[in-house]
Every structure is written in C-alpha cells, then in structure tokens.
Amino acid sequence: MKKNKTRDRILDASLMLFNSIGEPNVTTLLISDELEISPGNLYYHFKSKGDIVTELYERFEGEMAELLAVPDDAVISLDQYGFFAHVLFETVARYRFLYQDLVNVLSRYPQLQPGFQRLLSRKRRAFQRVCLSFQAQGTMAIAEEELDSLCEQLTLTSCYWVSFDSLSHLDERESVDPGRGVYQMLRLIQPYLSPEEHEQLRLISQDYRC
C-alpha cells in the first residue's frame, strides 16, 4: 500500500510540475525535491522521467477512451453534447502539458505516438457519431462532405485549443479556462443546426462565453 501511495504521489507531483512550468523544464531531481524524497526513492518507482510521462499518458488515454466511447445508436441532445465537450476539455486541461507542445512531446517520447494516433481516431469517431445522431433527430442538416470537414475541425480544436489558448498567457501557465474551448466546440456546430435549435445552443454557450 505504501509503495502504491508513493508512486501515486510521484505521478501527481510530476503532473502538477509539468503543467505549471512545462515538462522540458522538470527534472527527476526537481520532482523528488517537490516531494521531499530522495532521488533513489523516486528511481525505485520510475527509472526515468520518460517512464513518468508514459504512465501519465496512459492514465490520460484511459480517461479519454471511456469518455469517447459514444455508442453507434446513441441519441444525443444539445445539452449532452455541451456536457460531453465540457468533460473533454476539463480532462485535457488536467493533462495540458501533453498538448501545450504536442509535436515536441511526441518527438521526445516516440513511445506515445501510437497512443495519440488511437486517441485521434477515437475523437474523430466520437464527433462523427454525435453529428450523425443530430442528423437522425433532424437537429442538424449537413452534407456528407461538410460532415467530414466539421468532424475534422472539432477534432483539431480538441487537440490544439490548449496550445492556442496558452499563447494568450505565456507567462502564466496555470491560467487555463476549459470553458473557452467548450464555447468554440459549441459554435462550430451552430451553422448546421436547425433554426429551432439556435436559441438552445445560445443559452448553453452563454455559460462558457468569456
């Protein structure tokens, strides 16, 4: 039990440091100092910083996989879509160090590349199922080629919003507002919604508008 508790403390402290000062700026010595444990104690649980990053990614992918498992026959309302986007961006915000410099993270840790490719496919598939559900209910009117483009835009926004948002406060990495990303996700689908749904979407998006 104590072993697992120390391991979890290392992961939690590493995640906090990665998010607050950037993963490249964090060393295993800094992590052990943060926890007031010896470097040897940390090394007992993780042989390298890369092992910590990998386990944090696996934790993140597990949370995302559960969220993105949208059934083919799901009947999804606008409210549910808003909640889905909210949870998605909150999850991304908790592991935002992965997205703030995504290409470089994947270059430094190539072992993460297959996982991110899986995640990308799951995101695109989840957004497609949401839109198809809207179509089936008559909530959304969209041509097939536009549907593909919309799902691509939703996937792109979910992947790169954190990086884009970080540009507005480079000196304050802790300043993160998932709501700004949710607002964009809501507005991306607006042009394809039936007029009856516009007012409902406006009301939902008010909670996220800055």
Short mmCIF file of C-alpha atoms in Angstrom, two decimals, residues 27-187:
data_model
loop_
_atom_site.label_atom_id
_atom_site.label_comp_id
_atom_site.label_asym_id
_atom_site.label_seq_id
_atom_site.Cartn_x
_atom_site.Cartn_y
_atom_site.Cartn_z
CA THR A 27 13.86 17.01 -13.87
CA THR A 28 13.57 13.95 -11.67
CA LEU A 29 15.61 15.84 -9.07
CA LEU A 30 13.04 18.65 -9.06
CA ILE A 31 10.24 16.10 -8.64
CA SER A 32 12.00 14.41 -5.70
CA ASP A 33 12.66 17.82 -4.11
CA GLU A 34 8.98 18.73 -4.51
CA LEU A 35 8.00 15.55 -2.68
CA GLU A 36 10.89 15.74 -0.19
CA ILE A 37 12.02 12.23 -1.04
CA SER A 38 15.43 11.02 -2.15
CA PRO A 39 16.23 10.64 -5.86
CA GLY A 40 16.86 6.96 -5.11
CA ASN A 41 13.32 6.59 -3.77
CA LEU A 42 11.93 8.10 -6.96
CA TYR A 43 14.20 5.91 -9.07
CA TYR A 44 12.87 2.84 -7.26
CA HIS A 45 9.42 3.57 -8.72
CA PHE A 46 10.39 5.18 -12.06
CA LYS A 47 13.67 4.61 -13.87
CA SER A 48 13.40 7.87 -15.83
CA LYS A 49 11.25 10.93 -16.42
CA GLY A 50 10.12 9.25 -19.62
CA ASP A 51 8.55 6.45 -17.58
CA ILE A 52 6.60 9.04 -15.59
CA VAL A 53 5.41 10.78 -18.76
CA THR A 54 4.37 7.44 -20.26
CA GLU A 55 2.35 6.42 -17.21
CA LEU A 56 0.65 9.81 -17.04
CA TYR A 57 -0.25 9.49 -20.72
CA GLU A 58 -1.67 6.01 -20.14
CA ARG A 59 -3.79 7.39 -17.33
CA PHE A 60 -4.98 10.21 -19.59
CA GLU A 61 -5.75 7.90 -22.51
CA GLY A 62 -7.77 5.63 -20.23
CA GLU A 63 -9.93 8.54 -19.07
CA MET A 64 -10.38 9.78 -22.63
CA ALA A 65 -11.19 6.34 -24.03
CA GLU A 66 -14.08 5.99 -21.58
CA LEU A 67 -15.39 9.45 -22.46
CA LEU A 68 -15.08 8.96 -26.24
CA ALA A 69 -16.83 5.59 -26.31
CA VAL A 70 -20.00 7.02 -27.90
CA PRO A 71 -22.33 4.16 -28.98
CA ASP A 72 -23.35 3.99 -32.65
CA ASP A 73 -27.03 4.18 -31.75
CA ALA A 74 -26.72 6.94 -29.14
CA VAL A 75 -29.44 9.60 -29.15
CA ILE A 76 -27.63 12.77 -28.11
CA SER A 77 -29.19 16.11 -27.18
CA LEU A 78 -27.51 19.51 -27.42
CA ASP A 79 -27.29 19.59 -23.63
CA GLN A 80 -25.49 16.25 -23.65
CA TYR A 81 -23.13 17.45 -26.35
CA GLY A 82 -22.32 20.51 -24.24
CA PHE A 83 -21.63 18.30 -21.22
CA PHE A 84 -19.51 15.97 -23.37
CA ALA A 85 -17.39 18.91 -24.59
CA HIS A 86 -17.14 20.24 -21.02
CA VAL A 87 -15.78 16.96 -19.62
CA LEU A 88 -13.47 16.53 -22.62
CA PHE A 89 -11.84 19.93 -22.13
CA GLU A 90 -11.62 19.51 -18.35
CA THR A 91 -9.79 16.22 -18.89
CA VAL A 92 -7.44 17.77 -21.43
CA ALA A 93 -6.81 20.69 -19.03
CA ARG A 94 -5.74 18.27 -16.27
CA TYR A 95 -3.08 16.84 -18.60
CA ARG A 96 -2.46 20.01 -20.57
CA PHE A 97 1.34 19.62 -20.64
CA LEU A 98 0.80 16.94 -23.30
CA TYR A 99 -0.99 19.41 -25.57
CA GLN A 100 0.88 22.64 -24.92
CA ASP A 101 3.76 21.41 -27.07
CA LEU A 102 2.32 18.29 -28.63
CA VAL A 103 4.66 17.78 -31.58
CA ASN A 104 7.80 18.16 -29.44
CA VAL A 105 6.39 15.89 -26.73
CA LEU A 106 5.81 13.17 -29.32
CA SER A 107 9.32 13.71 -30.73
CA ARG A 108 10.93 13.34 -27.30
CA TYR A 109 8.75 10.38 -26.32
CA PRO A 110 8.04 8.36 -29.50
CA GLN A 111 6.50 5.61 -27.39
CA LEU A 112 3.46 7.88 -27.03
CA GLN A 113 2.86 8.20 -30.77
CA PRO A 114 0.71 5.05 -31.24
CA GLY A 115 -1.44 6.08 -28.29
CA PHE A 116 -2.01 9.58 -29.63
CA GLN A 117 -2.91 8.14 -33.04
CA ARG A 118 -5.51 5.91 -31.36
CA LEU A 119 -6.81 8.89 -29.44
CA LEU A 120 -7.07 10.98 -32.61
CA SER A 121 -9.15 8.27 -34.29
CA ARG A 122 -11.39 7.93 -31.24
CA LYS A 123 -12.02 11.68 -31.13
CA ARG A 124 -12.91 11.85 -34.82
CA ARG A 125 -15.21 8.82 -34.50
CA ALA A 126 -16.93 10.23 -31.40
CA PHE A 127 -17.64 13.56 -33.09
CA GLN A 128 -18.96 11.76 -36.14
CA ARG A 129 -21.37 9.74 -34.01
CA VAL A 130 -22.57 12.88 -32.25
CA CYS A 131 -23.26 14.61 -35.58
CA LEU A 132 -24.94 11.53 -37.04
CA SER A 133 -27.19 11.43 -34.01
CA PHE A 134 -28.13 15.09 -34.57
CA GLN A 135 -28.85 14.29 -38.22
CA ALA A 136 -31.07 11.34 -37.34
CA GLN A 137 -33.09 13.54 -34.98
CA GLY A 138 -33.48 16.31 -37.56
CA THR A 139 -31.43 18.64 -35.37
CA MET A 140 -28.64 19.04 -37.92
CA ALA A 141 -28.71 19.42 -41.69
CA ILE A 142 -25.31 18.86 -43.27
CA ALA A 143 -23.94 17.37 -46.49
CA GLU A 144 -21.63 14.36 -46.25
CA GLU A 145 -18.50 16.24 -47.35
CA GLU A 146 -19.30 19.04 -44.89
CA LEU A 147 -19.79 16.48 -42.13
CA ASP A 148 -16.30 15.12 -42.69
CA SER A 149 -14.87 18.65 -42.58
CA LEU A 150 -16.82 19.54 -39.43
CA CYS A 151 -15.63 16.43 -37.61
CA GLU A 152 -12.08 17.28 -38.66
CA GLN A 153 -12.49 20.81 -37.27
CA LEU A 154 -13.92 19.51 -34.00
CA THR A 155 -11.03 17.05 -33.68
CA LEU A 156 -8.48 19.74 -34.49
CA THR A 157 -9.97 22.13 -31.93
CA SER A 158 -10.00 19.48 -29.22
CA CYS A 159 -6.31 18.74 -29.91
CA TYR A 160 -4.85 22.22 -30.35
CA TRP A 161 -7.07 24.57 -28.36
CA VAL A 162 -4.87 24.30 -25.26
CA SER A 163 -1.79 25.26 -27.27
CA PHE A 164 -3.63 28.17 -28.88
CA ASP A 165 -5.10 29.33 -25.57
CA SER A 166 -1.70 29.21 -23.90
CA LEU A 167 -0.41 31.88 -26.29
CA SER A 168 -2.58 34.46 -24.51
CA HIS A 169 -0.80 33.88 -21.17
CA LEU A 170 2.67 32.51 -21.85
CA ASP A 171 3.96 33.81 -18.51
CA GLU A 172 1.10 32.25 -16.57
CA ARG A 173 0.84 28.59 -17.48
CA GLU A 174 -1.56 27.96 -14.61
CA SER A 175 -4.14 30.25 -16.23
CA VAL A 176 -6.34 27.78 -18.05
CA ASP A 177 -10.05 28.01 -18.78
CA PRO A 178 -11.53 24.89 -20.42
CA GLY A 179 -14.73 26.85 -20.96
CA ARG A 180 -13.19 28.84 -23.79
CA GLY A 181 -12.60 25.61 -25.69
CA VAL A 182 -16.12 24.37 -24.97
CA TYR A 183 -17.54 27.62 -26.36
CA GLN A 184 -15.69 27.08 -29.64
CA MET A 185 -16.89 23.48 -29.86
CA LEU A 186 -20.47 24.64 -29.44
CA ARG A 187 -20.15 27.40 -32.02
#
